[in-house]
Amino acid sequence: MKSLLETIAGELNARERIRNFASKNSAFTINPNDFDKLRYGELPLGHIISRNGFGSIRLIRGLDTDLIYILGMPGQGKTNLLTLLCSCAMSLNDKNIIISRKGWEFSPLLRMRTDFYDLKPSDFPLNPFVKPIKELSQKEWNQRVAQTISSEGFMLYASGTNFEKILDTFTEKYPHSIITPSKLINLIDQRKSYRLIQVDEKVKNRLETLTVGEAKQVFDTNEVIDFGFYANSNLSFDLASFSGNQVSYFIAILLQMLVTWKLHHRTNYFHNIILDDFSDLVNDERDSGARMNEIAKLITVYGRKLKISLWIVAQSAFNTSKYVLDNSTTIIRFKTGAISDKVMEPVLRLNEKEQHIIEKCPRGFCVVLRKMVLNRPVLVAVPFFP
């Protein structure tokens, strides 16, 4: 096994070889005047490799970090880069909320901060029908959560209006009782005991999704949470035991709760919602685009105003959408055999020389496209994270 010193020395040699290769082939050329732009910022990403030499590149917090899309195959350094960005963000007192099926991969972050928590379903309740703030009435929250759950891609055929009516009926009938998915299921059965109408049946099916397996411990609980704990901490949610539908619910509900909480608590915190690995999280190629659209739209509407960013890690570009691939997106693409992915071709716009260099990149190198700063992609060597 290589020592840390040998690993770093190997990376430095690899960077020098790539720099010489880039210089000879006149690719990834950067105007020296652009280096000032690239140095400005607060989240160091790595070193630019170009014929002009090495230059540090930083992501401008709250601008380039509004929407980050990291693409690459297993073992290429996506998690390494993500851990680096998270550690830098935490040092600036930003709050990271990581949602994945592999919480153990972020163990280095546990050693860095006392306010970083690696949570499993048995560790946290997130009943969608319990409002995250006291200032909001239950009826107001009913409207928001009904829209949130019903707007998910896999619920296009459910009626958000009908969902809201069911919630309001329960609130009026049991004003002092906490709403849970199982209680709503019983209410639907009582109202239409002889025969469920189609819309009610679809709402019921979605509610039942929240009560299956370990998700029941999270969603179907009478416990009233202090959402301020979630909002003021760095969290890694390990959802390995959740189905794709349950994960989508969790993301949408948590994001709506965070938006609501921040609208009533004017904090200076930046919040980074990190989905790693998105394709593995949802387990369903067909619906991922629609689900991502809903999440990205909420970020687009509230992101800059409330300082909420969305960082997506994925192995493929299949789940991109028009909200992700826009002018304000920072795309970080690790070298892969699928660099000519049809979805990414018009985005990265690599010429033949650049593609040739990419094919020779060792582990830890990636291509970065930042439309807000440069019109051309840049080649970056990601720092090693011990």
GROMACS .gro file of C-alpha atoms in nm:
model
  386
    1MET     CA    1   0.000   0.000   0.000
    2LYS     CA    2   0.139   0.342  -0.094
    3SER     CA    3   0.221   0.588   0.178
    4LEU     CA    4   0.054   0.931   0.187
    5LEU     CA    5   0.381   1.092   0.071
    6GLU     CA    6   0.415   0.850  -0.225
    7THR     CA    7   0.053   0.912  -0.324
    8ILE     CA    8   0.093   1.291  -0.321
    9ALA     CA    9   0.425   1.267  -0.511
   10GLY     CA   10   0.259   1.048  -0.773
   11GLU     CA   11  -0.024   1.298  -0.814
   12LEU     CA   12   0.222   1.586  -0.858
   13ASN     CA   13   0.412   1.394  -1.127
   14ALA     CA   14   0.086   1.311  -1.302
   15ARG     CA   15  -0.016   1.676  -1.301
   16GLU     CA   16   0.318   1.779  -1.450
   17ARG     CA   17   0.287   1.520  -1.728
   18ILE     CA   18  -0.066   1.639  -1.807
   19ARG     CA   19   0.049   2.003  -1.805
   20ASN     CA   20   0.327   1.928  -2.056
   21PHE     CA   21   0.087   1.731  -2.273
   22ALA     CA   22  -0.170   2.014  -2.264
   23SER     CA   23   0.099   2.268  -2.349
   24LYS     CA   24   0.220   2.075  -2.655
   25ASN     CA   25  -0.131   2.023  -2.784
   26SER     CA   26  -0.243   2.383  -2.716
   27ALA     CA   27  -0.561   2.268  -2.545
   28PHE     CA   28  -0.740   2.408  -2.239
   29THR     CA   29  -0.563   2.738  -2.297
   30ILE     CA   30  -0.659   3.001  -2.044
   31ASN     CA   31  -0.597   3.371  -2.079
   32PRO     CA   32  -0.362   3.480  -1.795
   33ASN     CA   33  -0.605   3.763  -1.717
   34ASP     CA   34  -0.870   3.503  -1.631
   35PHE     CA   35  -0.665   3.365  -1.342
   36ASP     CA   36  -0.774   3.654  -1.121
   37LYS     CA   37  -1.137   3.557  -1.178
   38LEU     CA   38  -1.061   3.195  -1.104
   39ARG     CA   39  -0.877   3.274  -0.781
   40TYR     CA   40  -1.164   3.479  -0.648
   41GLY     CA   41  -1.393   3.281  -0.420
   42GLU     CA   42  -1.403   3.078  -0.101
   43LEU     CA   43  -1.426   2.707  -0.189
   44PRO     CA   44  -1.095   2.579  -0.336
   45LEU     CA   45  -1.159   2.317  -0.603
   46GLY     CA   46  -0.813   2.225  -0.728
   47HIS     CA   47  -0.551   2.326  -0.983
   48ILE     CA   48  -0.610   2.422  -1.344
   49ILE     CA   49  -0.387   2.238  -1.590
   50SER     CA   50  -0.309   2.439  -1.901
   51ARG     CA   51  -0.024   2.541  -2.130
   52ASN     CA   52   0.013   2.850  -1.912
   53GLY     CA   53   0.097   2.637  -1.608
   54PHE     CA   54  -0.093   2.572  -1.288
   55GLY     CA   55  -0.356   2.805  -1.149
   56SER     CA   56  -0.577   2.764  -0.844
   57ILE     CA   57  -0.949   2.745  -0.910
   58ARG     CA   58  -1.215   2.829  -0.652
   59LEU     CA   59  -1.591   2.811  -0.657
   60ILE     CA   60  -1.752   3.144  -0.572
   61ARG     CA   61  -1.975   3.067  -0.278
   62GLY     CA   62  -2.341   3.140  -0.343
   63LEU     CA   63  -2.277   3.198  -0.712
   64ASP     CA   64  -2.096   2.903  -0.868
   65THR     CA   65  -2.223   2.682  -0.585
   66ASP     CA   66  -2.596   2.743  -0.637
   67LEU     CA   67  -2.614   2.431  -0.850
   68ILE     CA   68  -2.319   2.190  -0.880
   69TYR     CA   69  -2.338   1.877  -1.092
   70ILE     CA   70  -2.057   1.622  -1.041
   71LEU     CA   71  -2.038   1.338  -1.295
   72GLY     CA   72  -1.807   1.037  -1.299
   73MET     CA   73  -1.781   0.661  -1.274
   74PRO     CA   74  -1.703   0.469  -0.949
   75GLY     CA   75  -1.350   0.518  -0.819
   76GLN     CA   76  -1.274   0.833  -1.016
   77GLY     CA   77  -1.281   1.073  -0.722
   78LYS     CA   78  -1.637   1.209  -0.696
   79THR     CA   79  -1.669   1.139  -0.324
   80ASN     CA   80  -1.315   1.264  -0.265
   81LEU     CA   81  -1.401   1.594  -0.429
   82LEU     CA   82  -1.736   1.613  -0.250
   83THR     CA   83  -1.568   1.553   0.087
   84LEU     CA   84  -1.318   1.829   0.010
   85LEU     CA   85  -1.593   2.077  -0.083
   86CYS     CA   86  -1.797   1.982   0.225
   87SER     CA   87  -1.501   2.026   0.459
   88CYS     CA   88  -1.426   2.370   0.312
   89ALA     CA   89  -1.792   2.470   0.335
   90MET     CA   90  -1.807   2.355   0.699
   91SER     CA   91  -1.500   2.564   0.781
   92LEU     CA   92  -1.700   2.865   0.659
   93ASN     CA   93  -1.987   2.759   0.890
   94ASP     CA   94  -2.206   2.647   0.598
   95LYS     CA   95  -2.445   2.364   0.678
   96ASN     CA   96  -2.424   2.047   0.468
   97ILE     CA   97  -2.714   1.803   0.441
   98ILE     CA   98  -2.592   1.488   0.264
   99ILE     CA   99  -2.849   1.234   0.144
  100SER     CA  100  -2.704   0.905   0.026
  101ARG     CA  101  -2.710   0.527   0.057
  102LYS     CA  102  -2.348   0.514   0.178
  103GLY     CA  103  -2.307   0.740   0.479
  104TRP     CA  104  -1.984   0.565   0.581
  105GLU     CA  105  -1.796   0.725   0.292
  106PHE     CA  106  -1.812   1.061   0.467
  107SER     CA  107  -1.644   0.941   0.787
  108PRO     CA  108  -1.354   1.192   0.745
  109LEU     CA  109  -1.607   1.470   0.806
  110LEU     CA  110  -1.710   1.309   1.135
  111ARG     CA  111  -1.356   1.356   1.263
  112MET     CA  112  -1.353   1.725   1.171
  113ARG     CA  113  -1.659   1.862   1.347
  114THR     CA  114  -1.860   1.794   1.660
  115ASP     CA  115  -2.179   1.912   1.488
  116PHE     CA  116  -2.165   1.656   1.203
  117TYR     CA  117  -2.406   1.366   1.250
  118ASP     CA  118  -2.424   1.042   1.052
  119LEU     CA  119  -2.790   0.937   1.084
  120LYS     CA  120  -2.981   0.621   1.002
  121PRO     CA  121  -3.364   0.596   0.985
  122SER     CA  122  -3.387   0.487   1.349
  123ASP     CA  123  -3.208   0.810   1.450
  124PHE     CA  124  -3.445   1.071   1.311
  125PRO     CA  125  -3.820   1.138   1.274
  126LEU     CA  126  -3.948   1.343   0.981
  127ASN     CA  127  -4.327   1.320   0.984
  128PRO     CA  128  -4.424   1.530   0.679
  129PHE     CA  129  -4.746   1.648   0.845
  130VAL     CA  130  -4.581   1.796   1.154
  131LYS     CA  131  -4.514   2.162   1.076
  132PRO     CA  132  -4.148   2.265   1.117
  133ILE     CA  133  -4.223   2.599   1.286
  134LYS     CA  134  -4.471   2.714   1.553
  135GLU     CA  135  -4.558   3.034   1.365
  136LEU     CA  136  -4.742   2.838   1.095
  137SER     CA  137  -5.095   2.706   1.147
  138GLN     CA  138  -5.165   2.339   1.075
  139LYS     CA  139  -5.401   2.436   0.792
  140GLU     CA  140  -5.131   2.651   0.627
  141TRP     CA  141  -4.885   2.364   0.653
  142ASN     CA  142  -5.144   2.120   0.513
  143GLN     CA  143  -5.152   2.322   0.191
  144ARG     CA  144  -4.773   2.328   0.157
  145VAL     CA  145  -4.710   1.963   0.234
  146ALA     CA  146  -4.996   1.848   0.009
  147GLN     CA  147  -4.844   2.040  -0.282
  148THR     CA  148  -4.496   1.910  -0.199
  149ILE     CA  149  -4.590   1.544  -0.193
  150SER     CA  150  -4.832   1.564  -0.486
  151SER     CA  151  -4.588   1.749  -0.712
  152GLU     CA  152  -4.329   1.472  -0.712
  153GLY     CA  153  -4.275   1.310  -1.051
  154PHE     CA  154  -4.417   0.974  -0.950
  155MET     CA  155  -4.735   1.143  -0.817
  156LEU     CA  156  -4.840   1.328  -1.129
  157TYR     CA  157  -5.177   1.150  -1.123
  158ALA     CA  158  -5.259   1.222  -0.760
  159SER     CA  159  -5.469   1.523  -0.670
  160GLY     CA  160  -5.292   1.774  -0.448
  161THR     CA  161  -5.623   1.951  -0.389
  162ASN     CA  162  -5.786   1.630  -0.272
  163PHE     CA  163  -5.487   1.553  -0.053
  164GLU     CA  164  -5.523   1.895   0.111
  165LYS     CA  165  -5.895   1.835   0.172
  166ILE     CA  166  -5.818   1.507   0.347
  167LEU     CA  167  -5.560   1.679   0.568
  168ASP     CA  168  -5.800   1.963   0.652
  169THR     CA  169  -6.077   1.713   0.734
  170PHE     CA  170  -5.848   1.537   0.981
  171THR     CA  171  -5.738   1.870   1.133
  172GLU     CA  172  -6.101   1.977   1.188
  173LYS     CA  173  -6.209   1.639   1.324
  174TYR     CA  174  -5.907   1.587   1.552
  175PRO     CA  175  -5.770   1.939   1.621
  176HIS     CA  176  -5.539   1.824   1.902
  177SER     CA  177  -5.406   1.510   1.738
  178ILE     CA  178  -5.082   1.481   1.543
  179ILE     CA  179  -5.143   1.381   1.182
  180THR     CA  180  -4.962   1.068   1.064
  181PRO     CA  181  -4.982   0.871   0.736
  182SER     CA  182  -5.145   0.572   0.909
  183LYS     CA  183  -5.413   0.792   1.069
  184LEU     CA  184  -5.491   0.946   0.730
  185ILE     CA  185  -5.522   0.600   0.577
  186ASN     CA  186  -5.780   0.509   0.843
  187LEU     CA  187  -5.967   0.835   0.776
  188ILE     CA  188  -5.985   0.759   0.402
  189ASP     CA  189  -6.113   0.408   0.477
  190GLN     CA  190  -6.383   0.550   0.707
  191ARG     CA  191  -6.499   0.810   0.455
  192LYS     CA  192  -6.525   0.565   0.167
  193SER     CA  193  -6.555   0.234   0.343
  194TYR     CA  194  -6.787   0.092   0.077
  195ARG     CA  195  -6.567   0.188  -0.216
  196LEU     CA  196  -6.266   0.417  -0.257
  197ILE     CA  197  -6.298   0.670  -0.535
  198GLN     CA  198  -6.000   0.669  -0.771
  199VAL     CA  199  -5.832   0.989  -0.645
  200ASP     CA  200  -5.862   0.887  -0.279
  201GLU     CA  201  -5.721   0.547  -0.363
  202LYS     CA  202  -5.414   0.701  -0.525
  203VAL     CA  203  -5.357   0.930  -0.227
  204LYS     CA  204  -5.393   0.626  -0.001
  205ASN     CA  205  -5.136   0.433  -0.204
  206ARG     CA  206  -4.885   0.716  -0.161
  207LEU     CA  207  -4.951   0.733   0.212
  208GLU     CA  208  -4.894   0.360   0.240
  209THR     CA  209  -4.552   0.409   0.079
  210LEU     CA  210  -4.457   0.618   0.385
  211THR     CA  211  -4.544   0.335   0.625
  212VAL     CA  212  -4.345   0.049   0.469
  213GLY     CA  213  -4.024  -0.088   0.623
  214GLU     CA  214  -3.784   0.140   0.809
  215ALA     CA  215  -3.944   0.446   0.649
  216LYS     CA  216  -4.227   0.402   0.899
  217GLN     CA  217  -3.987   0.501   1.179
  218VAL     CA  218  -3.921   0.829   0.998
  219PHE     CA  219  -4.254   0.933   0.846
  220ASP     CA  220  -4.520   0.760   1.057
  221THR     CA  221  -4.433   0.899   1.399
  222ASN     CA  222  -4.615   1.097   1.669
  223GLU     CA  223  -4.291   1.263   1.778
  224VAL     CA  224  -4.276   1.641   1.732
  225ILE     CA  225  -3.928   1.731   1.611
  226ASP     CA  226  -3.727   2.043   1.669
  227PHE     CA  227  -3.647   2.123   1.307
  228GLY     CA  228  -3.394   2.380   1.426
  229PHE     CA  229  -3.162   2.086   1.502
  230TYR     CA  230  -3.169   1.980   1.137
  231ALA     CA  231  -3.128   2.337   1.015
  232ASN     CA  232  -2.835   2.420   1.243
  233SER     CA  233  -2.632   2.099   1.205
  234ASN     CA  234  -2.426   1.919   0.942
  235LEU     CA  235  -2.605   1.594   0.862
  236SER     CA  236  -2.551   1.279   0.659
  237PHE     CA  237  -2.869   1.075   0.609
  238ASP     CA  238  -2.803   0.713   0.519
  239LEU     CA  239  -3.116   0.597   0.333
  240ALA     CA  240  -2.984   0.257   0.222
  241SER     CA  241  -3.298   0.085   0.350
  242PHE     CA  242  -3.539   0.318   0.165
  243SER     CA  243  -3.705   0.251  -0.169
  244GLY     CA  244  -3.658   0.501  -0.453
  245ASN     CA  245  -4.006   0.645  -0.392
  246GLN     CA  246  -3.938   0.686  -0.020
  247VAL     CA  247  -3.610   0.864  -0.090
  248SER     CA  248  -3.788   1.105  -0.325
  249TYR     CA  249  -4.047   1.179  -0.057
  250PHE     CA  250  -3.772   1.237   0.196
  251ILE     CA  251  -3.582   1.483  -0.027
  252ALA     CA  252  -3.894   1.681  -0.119
  253ILE     CA  253  -4.026   1.696   0.239
  254LEU     CA  254  -3.692   1.790   0.395
  255LEU     CA  255  -3.637   2.063   0.137
  256GLN     CA  256  -3.985   2.210   0.185
  257MET     CA  257  -3.937   2.208   0.563
  258LEU     CA  258  -3.599   2.378   0.529
  259VAL     CA  259  -3.739   2.646   0.297
  260THR     CA  260  -4.028   2.711   0.539
  261TRP     CA  261  -3.793   2.724   0.839
  262LYS     CA  262  -3.555   2.967   0.668
  263LEU     CA  263  -3.839   3.195   0.559
  264HIS     CA  264  -3.915   3.252   0.929
  265HIS     CA  265  -3.559   3.243   1.065
  266ARG     CA  266  -3.333   3.496   0.900
  267THR     CA  267  -2.997   3.323   0.945
  268ASN     CA  268  -2.673   3.386   0.759
  269TYR     CA  269  -2.612   3.015   0.707
  270PHE     CA  270  -2.563   2.873   0.361
  271HIS     CA  271  -2.727   2.531   0.329
  272ASN     CA  272  -2.593   2.278   0.080
  273ILE     CA  273  -2.834   1.996  -0.009
  274ILE     CA  274  -2.613   1.715  -0.142
  275LEU     CA  275  -2.758   1.417  -0.329
  276ASP     CA  276  -2.499   1.138  -0.360
  277ASP     CA  277  -2.534   0.926  -0.577
  278PHE     CA  278  -2.862   1.049  -0.728
  279SER     CA  279  -2.912   0.765  -0.977
  280ASP     CA  280  -2.856   0.515  -0.696
  281LEU     CA  281  -3.082   0.709  -0.460
  282VAL     CA  282  -3.397   0.700  -0.672
  283ASN     CA  283  -3.333   0.361  -0.837
  284ASP     CA  284  -3.554   0.451  -1.131
  285GLU     CA  285  -3.435   0.610  -1.453
  286ARG     CA  286  -3.784   0.679  -1.582
  287ASP     CA  287  -3.899   0.912  -1.306
  288SER     CA  288  -3.570   1.072  -1.201
  289GLY     CA  289  -3.596   1.361  -1.448
  290ALA     CA  290  -3.942   1.465  -1.327
  291ARG     CA  291  -3.838   1.436  -0.963
  292MET     CA  292  -3.523   1.638  -1.020
  293ASN     CA  293  -3.723   1.907  -1.197
  294GLU     CA  294  -3.941   1.959  -0.891
  295ILE     CA  295  -3.640   1.976  -0.656
  296ALA     CA  296  -3.442   2.205  -0.886
  297LYS     CA  297  -3.742   2.437  -0.934
  298LEU     CA  298  -3.768   2.488  -0.558
  299ILE     CA  299  -3.395   2.566  -0.544
  300THR     CA  300  -3.431   2.805  -0.838
  301VAL     CA  301  -3.716   2.995  -0.670
  302TYR     CA  302  -3.576   3.012  -0.316
  303GLY     CA  303  -3.207   2.921  -0.351
  304ARG     CA  304  -3.037   3.259  -0.373
  305LYS     CA  305  -3.286   3.437  -0.153
  306LEU     CA  306  -3.253   3.182   0.127
  307LYS     CA  307  -2.893   3.071   0.056
  308ILE     CA  308  -2.980   2.712  -0.033
  309SER     CA  309  -2.762   2.528  -0.284
  310LEU     CA  310  -2.811   2.192  -0.455
  311TRP     CA  311  -2.512   1.966  -0.523
  312ILE     CA  312  -2.582   1.654  -0.729
  313VAL     CA  313  -2.344   1.361  -0.774
  314ALA     CA  314  -2.423   1.105  -1.044
  315GLN     CA  315  -2.261   0.845  -1.267
  316SER     CA  316  -2.454   0.944  -1.576
  317ALA     CA  317  -2.613   1.247  -1.733
  318PHE     CA  318  -2.942   1.067  -1.793
  319ASN     CA  319  -3.114   1.244  -1.504
  320THR     CA  320  -3.021   1.598  -1.602
  321SER     CA  321  -3.292   1.849  -1.679
  322LYS     CA  322  -3.328   2.197  -1.821
  323TYR     CA  323  -3.313   2.327  -1.464
  324VAL     CA  324  -2.979   2.158  -1.401
  325LEU     CA  325  -2.806   2.232  -1.731
  326ASP     CA  326  -2.856   2.607  -1.731
  327ASN     CA  327  -2.614   2.899  -1.738
  328SER     CA  328  -2.572   2.913  -1.361
  329THR     CA  329  -2.472   2.547  -1.322
  330THR     CA  330  -2.118   2.442  -1.238
  331ILE     CA  331  -2.061   2.106  -1.409
  332ILE     CA  332  -1.771   1.894  -1.287
  333ARG     CA  333  -1.715   1.599  -1.519
  334PHE     CA  334  -1.455   1.335  -1.429
  335LYS     CA  335  -1.275   1.163  -1.712
  336THR     CA  336  -1.480   0.862  -1.824
  337GLY     CA  337  -1.514   0.642  -2.127
  338ALA     CA  338  -1.853   0.809  -2.176
  339ILE     CA  339  -1.715   1.162  -2.207
  340SER     CA  340  -1.895   1.184  -2.542
  341ASP     CA  341  -2.229   1.123  -2.372
  342LYS     CA  342  -2.487   1.272  -2.610
  343VAL     CA  343  -2.652   1.468  -2.331
  344MET     CA  344  -2.324   1.628  -2.226
  345GLU     CA  345  -2.174   1.698  -2.570
  346PRO     CA  346  -2.348   2.036  -2.621
  347VAL     CA  347  -2.270   2.131  -2.260
  348LEU     CA  348  -1.898   2.057  -2.234
  349ARG     CA  349  -1.825   2.137  -2.600
  350LEU     CA  350  -1.488   1.958  -2.596
  351ASN     CA  351  -1.289   1.967  -2.919
  352GLU     CA  352  -1.080   1.672  -3.043
  353LYS     CA  353  -0.761   1.784  -2.872
  354GLU     CA  354  -0.937   1.832  -2.540
  355GLN     CA  355  -1.103   1.493  -2.562
  356HIS     CA  356  -0.764   1.339  -2.641
  357ILE     CA  357  -0.618   1.494  -2.325
  358ILE     CA  358  -0.914   1.380  -2.117
  359GLU     CA  359  -0.857   1.021  -2.227
  360LYS     CA  360  -0.503   1.036  -2.085
  361CYS     CA  361  -0.605   1.179  -1.747
  362PRO     CA  362  -0.526   0.965  -1.442
  363ARG     CA  363  -0.760   0.928  -1.144
  364GLY     CA  364  -0.850   1.253  -0.973
  365PHE     CA  365  -0.871   1.476  -1.281
  366CYS     CA  366  -1.192   1.633  -1.404
  367VAL     CA  367  -1.330   1.884  -1.651
  368VAL     CA  368  -1.507   2.187  -1.509
  369LEU     CA  369  -1.750   2.405  -1.699
  370ARG     CA  370  -1.840   2.738  -1.539
  371LYS     CA  371  -2.041   2.940  -1.789
  372MET     CA  372  -2.059   3.240  -1.557
  373VAL     CA  373  -1.680   3.285  -1.559
  374LEU     CA  374  -1.533   3.112  -1.864
  375ASN     CA  375  -1.682   3.016  -2.198
  376ARG     CA  376  -1.454   2.713  -2.228
  377PRO     CA  377  -1.421   2.412  -1.997
  378VAL     CA  378  -1.105   2.383  -1.785
  379LEU     CA  379  -0.908   2.078  -1.679
  380VAL     CA  380  -0.866   2.047  -1.301
  381ALA     CA  381  -0.659   1.823  -1.076
  382VAL     CA  382  -0.856   1.757  -0.757
  383PRO     CA  383  -0.649   1.769  -0.434
  384PHE     CA  384  -0.597   1.446  -0.247
  385PHE     CA  385  -0.813   1.415   0.067
  386PRO     CA  386  -0.642   1.197   0.332
   0.00000   0.00000   0.00000
